[in-house]
mmCIF file of C-alpha atoms in Angstrom:
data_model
loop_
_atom_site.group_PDB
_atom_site.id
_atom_site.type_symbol
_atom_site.label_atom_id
_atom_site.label_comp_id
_atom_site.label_asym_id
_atom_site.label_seq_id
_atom_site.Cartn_x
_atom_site.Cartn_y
_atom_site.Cartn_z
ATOM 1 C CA UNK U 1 282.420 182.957 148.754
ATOM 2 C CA UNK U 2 281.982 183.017 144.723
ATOM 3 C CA UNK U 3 281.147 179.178 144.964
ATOM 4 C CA UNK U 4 278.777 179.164 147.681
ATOM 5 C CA UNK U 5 276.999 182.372 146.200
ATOM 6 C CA UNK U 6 276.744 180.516 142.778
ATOM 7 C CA UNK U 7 275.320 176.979 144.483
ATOM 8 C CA UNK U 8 272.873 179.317 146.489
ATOM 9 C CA UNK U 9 272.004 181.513 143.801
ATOM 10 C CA UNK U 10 270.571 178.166 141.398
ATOM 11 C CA UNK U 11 269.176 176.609 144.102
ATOM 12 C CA UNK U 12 266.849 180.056 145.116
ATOM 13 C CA UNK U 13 266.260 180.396 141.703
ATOM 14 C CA UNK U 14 265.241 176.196 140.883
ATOM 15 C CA UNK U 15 263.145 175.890 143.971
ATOM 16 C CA UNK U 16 261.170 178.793 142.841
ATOM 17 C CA UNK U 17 260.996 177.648 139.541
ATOM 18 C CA UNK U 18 262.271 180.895 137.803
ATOM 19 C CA UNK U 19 263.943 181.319 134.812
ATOM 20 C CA UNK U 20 267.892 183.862 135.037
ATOM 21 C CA UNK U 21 265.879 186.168 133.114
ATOM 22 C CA UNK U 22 263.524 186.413 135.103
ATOM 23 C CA UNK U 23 265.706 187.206 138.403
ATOM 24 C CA UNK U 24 267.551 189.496 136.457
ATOM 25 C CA UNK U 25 264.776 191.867 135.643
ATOM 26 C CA UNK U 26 263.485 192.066 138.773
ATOM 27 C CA UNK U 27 267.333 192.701 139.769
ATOM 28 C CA UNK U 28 267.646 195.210 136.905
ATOM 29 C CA UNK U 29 270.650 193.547 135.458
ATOM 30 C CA UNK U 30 270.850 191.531 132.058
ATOM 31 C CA UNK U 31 270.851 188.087 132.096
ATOM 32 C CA UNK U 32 274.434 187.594 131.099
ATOM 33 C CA UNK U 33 275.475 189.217 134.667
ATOM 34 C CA UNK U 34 273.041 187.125 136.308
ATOM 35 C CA UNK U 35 274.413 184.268 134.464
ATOM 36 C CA UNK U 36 277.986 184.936 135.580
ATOM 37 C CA UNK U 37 276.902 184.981 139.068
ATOM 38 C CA UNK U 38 275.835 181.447 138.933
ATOM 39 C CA UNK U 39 278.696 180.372 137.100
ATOM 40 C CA UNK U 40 281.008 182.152 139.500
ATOM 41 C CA UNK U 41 283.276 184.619 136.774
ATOM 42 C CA UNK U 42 281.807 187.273 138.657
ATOM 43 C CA UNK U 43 280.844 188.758 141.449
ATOM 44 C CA UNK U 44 277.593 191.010 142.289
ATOM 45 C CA UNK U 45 278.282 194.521 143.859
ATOM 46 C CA UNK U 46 276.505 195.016 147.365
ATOM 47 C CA UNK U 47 273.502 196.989 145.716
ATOM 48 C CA UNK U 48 272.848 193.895 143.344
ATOM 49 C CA UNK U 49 273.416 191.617 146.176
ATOM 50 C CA UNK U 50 271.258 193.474 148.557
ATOM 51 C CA UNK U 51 268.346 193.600 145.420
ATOM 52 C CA UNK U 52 269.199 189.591 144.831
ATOM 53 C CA UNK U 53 268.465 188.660 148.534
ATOM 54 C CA UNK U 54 265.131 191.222 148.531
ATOM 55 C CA UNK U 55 263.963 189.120 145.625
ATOM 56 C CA UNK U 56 264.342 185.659 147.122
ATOM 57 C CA UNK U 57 263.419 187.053 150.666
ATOM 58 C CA UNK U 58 266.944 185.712 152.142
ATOM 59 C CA UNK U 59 269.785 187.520 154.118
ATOM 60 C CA UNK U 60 272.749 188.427 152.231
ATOM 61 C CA UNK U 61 274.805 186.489 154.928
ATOM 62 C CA UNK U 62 272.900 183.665 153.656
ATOM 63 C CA UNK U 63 273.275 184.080 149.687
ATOM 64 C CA UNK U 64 277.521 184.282 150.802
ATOM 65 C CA UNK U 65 277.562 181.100 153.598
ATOM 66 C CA UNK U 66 278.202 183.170 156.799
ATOM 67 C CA UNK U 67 274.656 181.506 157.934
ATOM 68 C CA UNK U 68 272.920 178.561 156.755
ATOM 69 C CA UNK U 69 269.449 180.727 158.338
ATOM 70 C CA UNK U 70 267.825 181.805 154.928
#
């Protein structure tokens, strides 16, 4: 899951053209915890997860590869 969270997570972010910092405000996280969730050391609770797929407009099945339907 961790790796196909992390390739979603800087693709969503790149196609939109948005800077970590950026997500992560929205998110209300820093940008070092966004960061980590990119580069897979951690992992996002459900109520950051839920706020992460809210802010790209995606499912949260999506964002963890149990659907390729965004």
């Amino acid at each position: 899951m961790r790796e196909i969270l992390s390739m979603r997570l800087k693709e969503l972010r790149k196609e939109r053209g948005l800077s970590q910092i950026q997500v992560a405000i929205f998110c209300d996280i820093t940008e070092k915890t966004y960061q980590n969730y990119e580069l897979m050391t951690r992992e996002p609770k459900l109520e950051i997860l839920i706020r992460i797929a809210d802010f790209y407009n995606v499912s949260i099945d999506y964002l963890v590869g149990r659907t390729d339907i965004r």
